[in-house]
């Protein structure tokens, strides 16, 4: 059995539809009209113990909803889920002691209290023995370098410091499964990097299972080998990070640096130019056209340097999301499949 298993999981929200105009509004007081939002539909997913999986998708894709279902915060409309053998929405105490949810957009610590107080509360709730609590707290505050801030009210902390405290609170009871919903949102690159490093270290050390959502590709590249892409409530891709490049990016970027005195005129006869900044010119061509471009340019010009690269992951993902949105409009199902 996998540590996380979702089968045909669905969550439909009923959203109250306000009608335009006074007459319609008044009518609405008596007979409310609802619209269904299929936030998660027929999601099937298996995660093995010790995996660090990225959960990607455009805004409104259903990522947070899925994590809420897995944490038992909300009930599904249909379908099943098991985490460590528990059905999350049964909210078994034994389950609660073995997982944690961290939401970057939501404060889970007491705002006016020092983090230390919130941590003690957690100790109490999770019945963590005093010696183990102290040891874990020491370790975590050390690793994240926030020991000196333990007694300061949380509202006085910076966003990055607060996020670190949120993580500590979530890890005090040593969960086996961790759900992270945009843990680096709004952080500067340094704080973002610190949190990445910490998560990487902690996950490797403890072999815990993590499901992470983030809009920062940097997080994903640093942490996750497996990527699940969700859009409009359904899974569109499940595979490796490099697989995304292979599968969705047919283009390569080829950059030439020309020797001094070479003419930059009419270079577009070789391939479409992406960027021209003398002495460099960059082309974007289908993978299969790279050899032809290389030999053509090398024959015609004195070249000092060449690089061939994939377009940045961010760009590929952005294209992918746009395609998904387009296909959603055309409503052709299963356009991508998975692997
Ligand atoms: N409590 C709610 N009531 C009604 N609709 C909701 C509720 N929560 C989410 N939705 C809708 O469900 C869909 C999925 O939302 P969800 O928050 O899961 O997206 P997400 O992938 O986390 O997006 P983001 O990247 O913006 O955080 C959206 O269309 C959203 O408007
Ligand atoms: Mg979300």
mmCIF file of C-alpha atoms and ligand atoms in Angstrom:
data_model
loop_
_atom_site.group_PDB
_atom_site.id
_atom_site.type_symbol
_atom_site.label_atom_id
_atom_site.label_comp_id
_atom_site.label_asym_id
_atom_site.label_seq_id
_atom_site.Cartn_x
_atom_site.Cartn_y
_atom_site.Cartn_z
ATOM 1 C CA UNK A 1 0.000 0.000 0.000
ATOM 2 C CA UNK A 2 1.228 3.495 -0.841
ATOM 3 C CA UNK A 3 1.485 6.033 1.958
ATOM 4 C CA UNK A 4 -0.889 8.376 0.103
ATOM 5 C CA UNK A 5 -3.604 7.026 -2.176
ATOM 6 C CA UNK A 6 -6.328 9.019 -3.835
ATOM 7 C CA UNK A 7 -8.925 7.352 -5.972
ATOM 8 C CA UNK A 8 -11.494 9.220 -8.008
ATOM 9 C CA UNK A 9 -11.411 12.001 -5.469
ATOM 10 C CA UNK A 10 -13.865 14.820 -6.176
ATOM 11 C CA UNK A 11 -14.749 18.044 -4.423
ATOM 12 C CA UNK A 12 -17.519 20.246 -5.708
ATOM 13 C CA UNK A 13 -18.214 23.564 -4.041
ATOM 14 C CA UNK A 14 -21.643 25.086 -4.284
ATOM 15 C CA UNK A 15 -21.197 28.763 -4.905
ATOM 16 C CA UNK A 16 -24.035 31.183 -4.477
ATOM 17 C CA UNK A 17 -24.658 32.966 -7.737
ATOM 18 C CA UNK A 18 -25.772 36.520 -7.232
ATOM 19 C CA UNK A 19 -28.077 37.713 -9.958
ATOM 20 C CA UNK A 20 -27.673 41.080 -11.635
ATOM 21 C CA UNK A 21 -30.276 43.737 -10.962
ATOM 22 C CA UNK A 22 -32.567 44.529 -8.056
ATOM 23 C CA UNK A 23 -35.515 42.392 -9.134
ATOM 24 C CA UNK A 24 -33.283 39.371 -9.553
ATOM 25 C CA UNK A 25 -31.561 40.077 -6.234
ATOM 26 C CA UNK A 26 -34.861 40.175 -4.422
ATOM 27 C CA UNK A 27 -35.947 36.959 -6.109
ATOM 28 C CA UNK A 28 -32.629 35.511 -4.992
ATOM 29 C CA UNK A 29 -33.557 36.056 -1.358
ATOM 30 C CA UNK A 30 -36.287 33.509 -1.740
ATOM 31 C CA UNK A 31 -34.810 31.108 -4.198
ATOM 32 C CA UNK A 32 -31.046 31.042 -4.157
ATOM 33 C CA UNK A 33 -29.256 29.940 -7.250
ATOM 34 C CA UNK A 34 -26.104 27.948 -6.908
ATOM 35 C CA UNK A 35 -23.380 27.130 -9.311
ATOM 36 C CA UNK A 36 -21.147 24.085 -8.968
ATOM 37 C CA UNK A 37 -17.412 24.570 -8.923
ATOM 38 C CA UNK A 38 -15.587 21.314 -9.521
ATOM 39 C CA UNK A 39 -12.468 22.164 -7.576
ATOM 40 C CA UNK A 40 -11.117 18.617 -7.692
ATOM 41 C CA UNK A 41 -12.386 15.998 -10.087
ATOM 42 C CA UNK A 42 -11.526 12.344 -10.334
ATOM 43 C CA UNK A 43 -8.049 12.687 -8.977
ATOM 44 C CA UNK A 44 -6.088 9.455 -8.789
ATOM 45 C CA UNK A 45 -2.683 9.605 -7.223
ATOM 46 C CA UNK A 46 -0.298 7.372 -5.362
ATOM 47 C CA UNK A 47 2.665 8.608 -3.393
ATOM 48 C CA UNK A 48 5.241 6.288 -1.889
ATOM 49 C CA UNK A 49 6.837 6.712 1.515
ATOM 50 C CA UNK A 50 9.789 9.103 1.427
ATOM 51 C CA UNK A 51 8.831 10.851 -1.810
ATOM 52 C CA UNK A 52 9.007 14.635 -2.132
ATOM 53 C CA UNK A 53 6.339 15.448 -4.681
ATOM 54 C CA UNK A 54 5.631 18.812 -6.253
ATOM 55 C CA UNK A 55 2.048 19.673 -6.878
ATOM 56 C CA UNK A 56 1.881 22.317 -9.594
ATOM 57 C CA UNK A 57 -0.931 24.105 -11.297
ATOM 58 C CA UNK A 58 -2.279 27.518 -12.219
ATOM 59 C CA UNK A 59 -4.349 29.579 -9.773
ATOM 60 C CA UNK A 60 -7.591 27.845 -8.946
ATOM 61 C CA UNK A 61 -6.364 24.458 -10.176
ATOM 62 C CA UNK A 62 -7.427 22.605 -7.040
ATOM 63 C CA UNK A 63 -4.101 22.238 -5.211
ATOM 64 C CA UNK A 64 -5.149 23.753 -1.895
ATOM 65 C CA UNK A 65 -8.463 21.925 -2.050
ATOM 66 C CA UNK A 66 -6.620 18.624 -2.477
ATOM 67 C CA UNK A 67 -4.326 19.368 0.459
ATOM 68 C CA UNK A 68 -7.325 20.354 2.579
ATOM 69 C CA UNK A 69 -9.022 17.065 1.709
ATOM 70 C CA UNK A 70 -5.881 15.145 2.615
ATOM 71 C CA UNK A 71 -5.666 16.989 5.917
ATOM 72 C CA UNK A 72 -9.285 16.331 6.746
ATOM 73 C CA UNK A 73 -10.132 20.035 6.842
ATOM 74 C CA UNK A 74 -12.946 19.468 4.350
ATOM 75 C CA UNK A 75 -15.012 16.497 3.215
ATOM 76 C CA UNK A 76 -14.979 15.230 -0.353
ATOM 77 C CA UNK A 77 -18.038 15.126 -2.573
ATOM 78 C CA UNK A 78 -17.099 11.632 -3.692
ATOM 79 C CA UNK A 79 -14.142 9.338 -4.035
ATOM 80 C CA UNK A 80 -11.625 8.010 -1.590
ATOM 81 C CA UNK A 81 -8.348 8.925 -0.009
ATOM 82 C CA UNK A 82 -6.069 7.146 2.386
ATOM 83 C CA UNK A 83 -3.012 8.559 4.054
ATOM 84 C CA UNK A 84 -0.986 6.065 6.082
ATOM 85 C CA UNK A 85 -4.098 3.924 5.994
ATOM 86 C CA UNK A 86 -6.294 6.637 7.528
ATOM 87 C CA UNK A 87 -9.259 8.277 5.864
ATOM 88 C CA UNK A 88 -8.355 11.938 6.455
ATOM 89 C CA UNK A 89 -11.853 13.354 6.924
ATOM 90 C CA UNK A 90 -12.559 10.862 9.714
ATOM 91 C CA UNK A 91 -10.143 13.078 11.675
ATOM 92 C CA UNK A 92 -8.794 10.241 13.719
ATOM 93 C CA UNK A 93 -6.566 11.479 16.560
ATOM 94 C CA UNK A 94 -4.001 8.900 15.623
ATOM 95 C CA UNK A 95 -3.888 10.372 12.115
ATOM 96 C CA UNK A 96 -3.542 13.915 13.449
ATOM 97 C CA UNK A 97 -0.430 12.923 15.327
ATOM 98 C CA UNK A 98 1.263 11.724 12.148
ATOM 99 C CA UNK A 99 0.806 14.461 9.589
ATOM 100 C CA UNK A 100 1.017 18.237 9.380
ATOM 101 C CA UNK A 101 -0.254 20.960 7.073
ATOM 102 C CA UNK A 102 1.535 24.254 6.569
ATOM 103 C CA UNK A 103 -0.105 27.014 4.576
ATOM 104 C CA UNK A 104 2.035 29.933 3.514
ATOM 105 C CA UNK A 105 -1.024 32.106 3.048
ATOM 106 C CA UNK A 106 -2.475 31.405 6.441
ATOM 107 C CA UNK A 107 -1.228 32.108 9.893
ATOM 108 C CA UNK A 108 -1.512 29.118 12.149
ATOM 109 C CA UNK A 109 0.405 30.493 15.106
ATOM 110 C CA UNK A 110 -1.091 32.789 17.702
ATOM 111 C CA UNK A 111 -0.440 36.271 16.406
ATOM 112 C CA UNK A 112 0.015 38.040 19.758
ATOM 113 C CA UNK A 113 1.947 35.301 21.492
ATOM 114 C CA UNK A 114 5.595 34.421 21.172
ATOM 115 C CA UNK A 115 6.157 31.330 19.022
ATOM 116 C CA UNK A 116 7.392 29.583 22.157
ATOM 117 C CA UNK A 117 3.884 29.724 23.624
ATOM 118 C CA UNK A 118 2.303 28.299 20.507
ATOM 119 C CA UNK A 119 4.892 25.527 20.488
ATOM 120 C CA UNK A 120 4.015 24.639 24.100
ATOM 121 C CA UNK A 121 0.398 24.502 23.117
ATOM 122 C CA UNK A 122 1.318 22.083 20.354
ATOM 123 C CA UNK A 123 3.260 20.009 22.826
ATOM 124 C CA UNK A 124 0.147 19.788 24.922
ATOM 125 C CA UNK A 125 -2.209 19.026 22.021
ATOM 126 C CA UNK A 126 0.046 16.381 20.553
ATOM 127 C CA UNK A 127 1.102 15.046 23.969
ATOM 128 C CA UNK A 128 4.766 15.273 23.171
ATOM 129 C CA UNK A 129 6.915 14.160 26.133
ATOM 130 C CA UNK A 130 8.825 17.117 27.625
ATOM 131 C CA UNK A 131 12.319 15.849 26.865
ATOM 132 C CA UNK A 132 11.475 14.986 23.264
ATOM 133 C CA UNK A 133 9.768 18.348 22.821
ATOM 134 C CA UNK A 134 12.791 20.262 24.072
ATOM 135 C CA UNK A 135 15.153 18.264 21.905
ATOM 136 C CA UNK A 136 13.107 18.690 18.745
ATOM 137 C CA UNK A 137 12.533 22.377 19.355
ATOM 138 C CA UNK A 138 16.251 22.919 19.953
ATOM 139 C CA UNK A 139 17.149 21.080 16.770
ATOM 140 C CA UNK A 140 14.643 22.890 14.607
ATOM 141 C CA UNK A 141 15.298 26.386 15.945
ATOM 142 C CA UNK A 142 19.000 25.720 15.496
ATOM 143 C CA UNK A 143 18.597 24.540 11.921
ATOM 144 C CA UNK A 144 16.403 27.461 10.984
ATOM 145 C CA UNK A 145 18.377 29.958 13.021
ATOM 146 C CA UNK A 146 15.480 31.454 14.956
ATOM 147 C CA UNK A 147 16.323 30.571 18.551
ATOM 148 C CA UNK A 148 16.696 34.208 19.561
ATOM 149 C CA UNK A 149 13.198 35.001 18.270
ATOM 150 C CA UNK A 150 11.328 32.399 20.276
ATOM 151 C CA UNK A 151 10.064 34.857 22.855
ATOM 152 C CA UNK A 152 9.034 37.633 20.559
ATOM 153 C CA UNK A 153 5.359 37.960 19.619
ATOM 154 C CA UNK A 154 4.775 36.410 16.225
ATOM 155 C CA UNK A 155 3.262 39.613 14.858
ATOM 156 C CA UNK A 156 6.640 41.315 15.275
ATOM 157 C CA UNK A 157 8.465 38.753 13.140
ATOM 158 C CA UNK A 158 9.296 39.188 9.479
ATOM 159 C CA UNK A 159 7.441 37.058 6.967
ATOM 160 C CA UNK A 160 10.429 34.762 6.551
ATOM 161 C CA UNK A 161 10.917 34.354 10.291
ATOM 162 C CA UNK A 162 7.248 33.685 10.780
ATOM 163 C CA UNK A 163 7.291 31.040 8.054
ATOM 164 C CA UNK A 164 10.168 29.314 9.798
ATOM 165 C CA UNK A 165 8.177 29.301 13.043
ATOM 166 C CA UNK A 166 5.187 27.864 11.192
ATOM 167 C CA UNK A 167 7.373 25.051 9.911
ATOM 168 C CA UNK A 168 8.748 24.342 13.365
ATOM 169 C CA UNK A 169 5.248 24.223 14.826
ATOM 170 C CA UNK A 170 4.285 21.728 12.136
ATOM 171 C CA UNK A 171 7.304 19.524 12.729
ATOM 172 C CA UNK A 172 7.370 19.445 16.536
ATOM 173 C CA UNK A 173 5.397 16.220 16.644
ATOM 174 C CA UNK A 174 7.643 14.644 13.981
ATOM 175 C CA UNK A 175 4.977 13.929 11.370
ATOM 176 C CA UNK A 176 5.549 11.193 8.805
ATOM 177 C CA UNK A 177 3.624 13.076 6.154
ATOM 178 C CA UNK A 178 3.836 16.800 5.510
ATOM 179 C CA UNK A 179 1.612 18.923 3.302
ATOM 180 C CA UNK A 180 3.159 22.241 2.346
ATOM 181 C CA UNK A 181 0.967 24.778 0.594
ATOM 182 C CA UNK A 182 3.155 27.543 -0.823
ATOM 183 C CA UNK A 183 5.561 27.690 2.112
ATOM 184 C CA UNK A 184 7.809 30.235 0.405
ATOM 185 C CA UNK A 185 5.162 32.625 -0.858
ATOM 186 C CA UNK A 186 6.205 36.248 -0.625
ATOM 187 C CA UNK A 187 9.689 35.488 0.669
ATOM 188 C CA UNK A 188 12.819 37.123 -0.696
ATOM 189 C CA UNK A 189 15.294 34.891 -2.500
ATOM 190 C CA UNK A 190 17.509 34.458 0.547
ATOM 191 C CA UNK A 191 14.702 33.395 2.865
ATOM 192 C CA UNK A 192 13.297 31.213 0.103
ATOM 193 C CA UNK A 193 16.666 29.547 -0.288
ATOM 194 C CA UNK A 194 16.992 29.000 3.478
ATOM 195 C CA UNK A 195 13.658 27.274 3.622
ATOM 196 C CA UNK A 196 14.497 25.130 0.611
ATOM 197 C CA UNK A 197 17.777 24.063 2.190
ATOM 198 C CA UNK A 198 16.068 23.275 5.431
ATOM 199 C CA UNK A 199 13.340 21.209 3.783
ATOM 200 C CA UNK A 200 15.849 19.332 1.708
ATOM 201 C CA UNK A 201 17.988 18.484 4.703
ATOM 202 C CA UNK A 202 15.071 17.582 6.916
ATOM 203 C CA UNK A 203 13.410 15.398 4.320
ATOM 204 C CA UNK A 204 16.586 13.499 3.542
ATOM 205 C CA UNK A 205 17.348 13.048 7.221
ATOM 206 C CA UNK A 206 13.904 11.881 8.274
ATOM 207 C CA UNK A 207 12.714 10.281 5.048
ATOM 208 C CA UNK A 208 9.316 11.836 5.542
ATOM 209 C CA UNK A 209 6.820 12.111 2.711
ATOM 210 C CA UNK A 210 6.114 15.620 1.462
ATOM 211 C CA UNK A 211 3.557 17.044 -0.922
ATOM 212 C CA UNK A 212 4.502 20.610 -1.828
ATOM 213 C CA UNK A 213 2.708 23.260 -3.818
ATOM 214 C CA UNK A 214 4.537 26.302 -5.032
ATOM 215 C CA UNK A 215 4.439 28.797 -7.854
ATOM 216 C CA UNK A 216 8.204 29.170 -7.706
ATOM 217 C CA UNK A 217 9.959 26.801 -10.061
ATOM 218 C CA UNK A 218 13.100 27.313 -8.034
ATOM 219 C CA UNK A 219 11.494 25.445 -5.125
ATOM 220 C CA UNK A 220 10.557 22.591 -7.374
ATOM 221 C CA UNK A 221 13.932 22.346 -9.058
ATOM 222 C CA UNK A 222 15.698 22.367 -5.707
ATOM 223 C CA UNK A 223 13.487 19.829 -3.992
ATOM 224 C CA UNK A 224 11.318 17.550 -6.048
ATOM 225 C CA UNK A 225 12.019 14.794 -8.500
ATOM 226 C CA UNK A 226 8.441 13.977 -9.147
ATOM 227 C CA UNK A 227 6.015 16.560 -10.388
ATOM 228 C CA UNK A 228 2.261 16.280 -10.556
ATOM 229 C CA UNK A 229 0.533 18.951 -12.590
ATOM 230 C CA UNK A 230 -3.099 19.676 -11.888
ATOM 231 C CA UNK A 231 -5.313 22.047 -13.835
ATOM 232 C CA UNK A 232 -9.034 22.610 -13.580
ATOM 233 C CA UNK A 233 -9.231 19.934 -10.907
ATOM 234 C CA UNK A 234 -7.685 17.104 -12.919
ATOM 235 C CA UNK A 235 -4.208 15.684 -13.145
ATOM 236 C CA UNK A 236 -2.522 16.576 -16.412
ATOM 237 C CA UNK A 237 0.945 15.231 -15.866
ATOM 238 C CA UNK A 238 2.651 12.947 -13.396
ATOM 239 C CA UNK A 239 6.307 12.294 -13.915
ATOM 240 C CA UNK A 240 9.798 13.616 -13.547
ATOM 241 C CA UNK A 241 10.815 17.224 -13.785
ATOM 242 C CA UNK A 242 13.065 16.483 -16.736
ATOM 243 C CA UNK A 243 10.169 14.649 -18.358
ATOM 244 C CA UNK A 244 8.318 17.958 -18.538
ATOM 245 C CA UNK A 245 11.142 19.390 -20.594
ATOM 246 C CA UNK A 246 11.253 16.381 -22.878
ATOM 247 C CA UNK A 247 7.560 16.150 -23.277
ATOM 248 C CA UNK A 248 6.442 19.718 -23.573
ATOM 249 C CA UNK A 249 9.402 21.512 -24.938
ATOM 250 C CA UNK A 250 10.322 20.787 -28.487
ATOM 251 C CA UNK A 251 12.430 23.855 -28.774
ATOM 252 C CA UNK A 252 16.042 24.547 -28.040
ATOM 253 C CA UNK A 253 17.756 27.856 -27.619
ATOM 254 C CA UNK A 254 20.961 28.157 -29.527
ATOM 255 C CA UNK A 255 23.226 31.100 -28.823
ATOM 256 C CA UNK A 256 26.237 32.055 -30.937
ATOM 257 C CA UNK A 257 28.897 34.534 -30.051
ATOM 258 C CA UNK A 258 30.479 35.832 -33.242
ATOM 259 C CA UNK A 259 34.041 36.975 -33.708
ATOM 260 C CA UNK A 260 34.728 40.678 -34.020
ATOM 261 C CA UNK A 261 33.980 42.188 -37.398
ATOM 262 C CA UNK A 262 31.347 39.624 -38.370
ATOM 263 C CA UNK A 263 28.190 40.981 -39.900
ATOM 264 C CA UNK A 264 24.905 40.515 -38.047
ATOM 265 C CA UNK A 265 22.788 41.223 -41.073
ATOM 266 C CA UNK A 266 20.179 38.807 -42.383
ATOM 267 C CA UNK A 267 20.926 36.168 -39.775
ATOM 268 C CA UNK A 268 17.283 35.244 -39.763
ATOM 269 C CA UNK A 269 17.882 33.269 -42.937
ATOM 270 C CA UNK A 270 19.254 30.531 -40.656
ATOM 271 C CA UNK A 271 16.356 30.389 -38.166
ATOM 272 C CA UNK A 272 13.980 32.686 -36.272
ATOM 273 C CA UNK A 273 15.931 35.035 -34.048
ATOM 274 C CA UNK A 274 14.921 35.188 -30.406
ATOM 275 C CA UNK A 275 17.344 37.870 -29.314
ATOM 276 C CA UNK A 276 20.139 39.819 -30.912
ATOM 277 C CA UNK A 277 22.644 41.631 -28.788
ATOM 278 C CA UNK A 278 25.988 41.955 -30.495
ATOM 279 C CA UNK A 279 28.234 40.028 -30.379
ATOM 280 C CA UNK A 280 25.575 37.411 -29.470
ATOM 281 C CA UNK A 281 22.612 36.106 -31.362
ATOM 282 C CA UNK A 282 20.084 33.653 -30.002
ATOM 283 C CA UNK A 283 17.814 31.433 -32.089
ATOM 284 C CA UNK A 284 14.909 29.326 -31.040
ATOM 285 C CA UNK A 285 14.497 26.206 -33.134
ATOM 286 C CA UNK A 286 12.866 22.803 -32.949
ATOM 287 C CA UNK A 287 15.233 20.235 -31.501
ATOM 288 C CA UNK A 288 15.533 18.441 -34.824
ATOM 289 C CA UNK A 289 16.736 21.617 -36.555
ATOM 290 C CA UNK A 290 19.662 22.208 -34.216
ATOM 291 C CA UNK A 291 22.288 20.341 -36.302
ATOM 292 C CA UNK A 292 21.302 22.204 -39.460
ATOM 293 C CA UNK A 293 21.499 25.557 -37.708
ATOM 294 C CA UNK A 294 24.873 24.727 -36.190
ATOM 295 C CA UNK A 295 26.459 23.682 -39.462
ATOM 296 C CA UNK A 296 24.901 26.587 -41.366
ATOM 297 C CA UNK A 297 26.174 29.190 -38.923
ATOM 298 C CA UNK A 298 29.598 27.607 -38.523
ATOM 299 C CA UNK A 299 30.037 27.552 -42.305
ATOM 300 C CA UNK A 300 28.961 31.129 -42.794
ATOM 301 C CA UNK A 301 30.419 32.914 -39.770
ATOM 302 C CA UNK A 302 33.434 32.997 -37.557
ATOM 303 C CA UNK A 303 31.984 31.764 -34.264
ATOM 304 C CA UNK A 304 33.693 32.207 -30.883
ATOM 305 C CA UNK A 305 31.238 30.351 -28.672
ATOM 306 C CA UNK A 306 28.020 28.301 -28.915
ATOM 307 C CA UNK A 307 25.529 27.158 -26.313
ATOM 308 C CA UNK A 308 22.481 24.952 -26.795
ATOM 309 C CA UNK A 309 19.939 24.990 -23.976
ATOM 310 C CA UNK A 310 16.377 24.174 -23.068
ATOM 311 C CA UNK A 311 14.075 27.103 -22.524
ATOM 312 C CA UNK A 312 13.617 27.851 -18.807
ATOM 313 C CA UNK A 313 11.219 25.554 -16.986
ATOM 314 C CA UNK A 314 9.092 28.520 -15.977
ATOM 315 C CA UNK A 315 8.423 29.292 -19.590
ATOM 316 C CA UNK A 316 7.485 25.722 -20.423
ATOM 317 C CA UNK A 317 5.144 25.484 -17.474
ATOM 318 C CA UNK A 318 3.556 28.812 -18.359
ATOM 319 C CA UNK A 319 2.970 27.567 -21.900
ATOM 320 C CA UNK A 320 1.595 24.331 -20.572
ATOM 321 C CA UNK A 321 -0.869 26.176 -18.309
ATOM 322 C CA UNK A 322 -2.003 28.347 -21.190
ATOM 323 C CA UNK A 323 -2.557 25.263 -23.319
ATOM 324 C CA UNK A 324 -4.536 23.617 -20.537
ATOM 325 C CA UNK A 325 -6.731 26.690 -20.188
ATOM 326 C CA UNK A 326 -7.286 26.731 -23.937
ATOM 327 C CA UNK A 327 -8.134 23.049 -24.040
ATOM 328 C CA UNK A 328 -10.463 23.509 -21.120
ATOM 329 C CA UNK A 329 -12.392 25.977 -23.220
ATOM 330 C CA UNK A 330 -12.468 23.530 -26.100
ATOM 331 C CA UNK A 331 -13.329 20.931 -23.455
ATOM 332 C CA UNK A 332 -11.472 18.103 -25.099
ATOM 333 C CA UNK A 333 -10.820 15.684 -22.258
ATOM 334 C CA UNK A 334 -7.644 13.740 -21.552
ATOM 335 C CA UNK A 335 -5.603 15.792 -23.946
ATOM 336 C CA UNK A 336 -2.328 15.121 -22.272
ATOM 337 C CA UNK A 337 -2.597 11.861 -20.449
ATOM 338 C CA UNK A 338 0.112 11.078 -17.950
ATOM 339 C CA UNK A 339 2.715 8.471 -17.357
HETATM 340 N N1 LIG B 1 -14.474 27.448 0.068
HETATM 341 C C1 LIG B 1 -14.709 27.533 -1.239
HETATM 342 N N2 LIG B 1 -15.936 27.800 -1.704
HETATM 343 C C2 LIG B 1 -16.190 27.860 -3.025
HETATM 344 N N3 LIG B 1 -15.263 27.670 -3.990
HETATM 345 C C3 LIG B 1 -14.018 27.404 -3.586
HETATM 346 C C4 LIG B 1 -13.663 27.317 -2.211
HETATM 347 N N4 LIG B 1 -12.342 27.039 -2.114
HETATM 348 C C5 LIG B 1 -11.898 26.954 -3.381
HETATM 349 N N5 LIG B 1 -12.878 27.165 -4.268
HETATM 350 C C6 LIG B 1 -12.765 27.126 -5.739
HETATM 351 O O1 LIG B 1 -12.193 25.876 -6.082
HETATM 352 C C7 LIG B 1 -11.237 26.007 -7.125
HETATM 353 C C8 LIG B 1 -9.894 25.465 -6.683
HETATM 354 O O2 LIG B 1 -9.370 26.280 -5.659
HETATM 355 P P1 LIG B 1 -7.993 25.967 -4.921
HETATM 356 O O3 LIG B 1 -7.877 26.916 -3.796
HETATM 357 O O4 LIG B 1 -7.918 24.524 -4.597
HETATM 358 O O5 LIG B 1 -6.933 26.306 -6.065
HETATM 359 P P2 LIG B 1 -5.337 26.323 -6.000
HETATM 360 O O6 LIG B 1 -4.855 25.355 -7.012
HETATM 361 O O7 LIG B 1 -4.877 26.159 -4.609
HETATM 362 O O8 LIG B 1 -5.014 27.801 -6.537
HETATM 363 P P3 LIG B 1 -3.866 28.846 -6.086
HETATM 364 O O9 LIG B 1 -2.652 28.487 -6.870
HETATM 365 O O10 LIG B 1 -4.424 30.160 -6.533
HETATM 366 O O11 LIG B 1 -3.686 28.743 -4.614
HETATM 367 C C9 LIG B 1 -11.239 27.484 -7.477
HETATM 368 O O12 LIG B 1 -12.056 27.673 -8.584
HETATM 369 C C10 LIG B 1 -11.817 28.169 -6.262
HETATM 370 O O13 LIG B 1 -12.485 29.335 -6.605
HETATM 371 MG MG1 LIG B 2 -3.833 27.358 -3.283
#
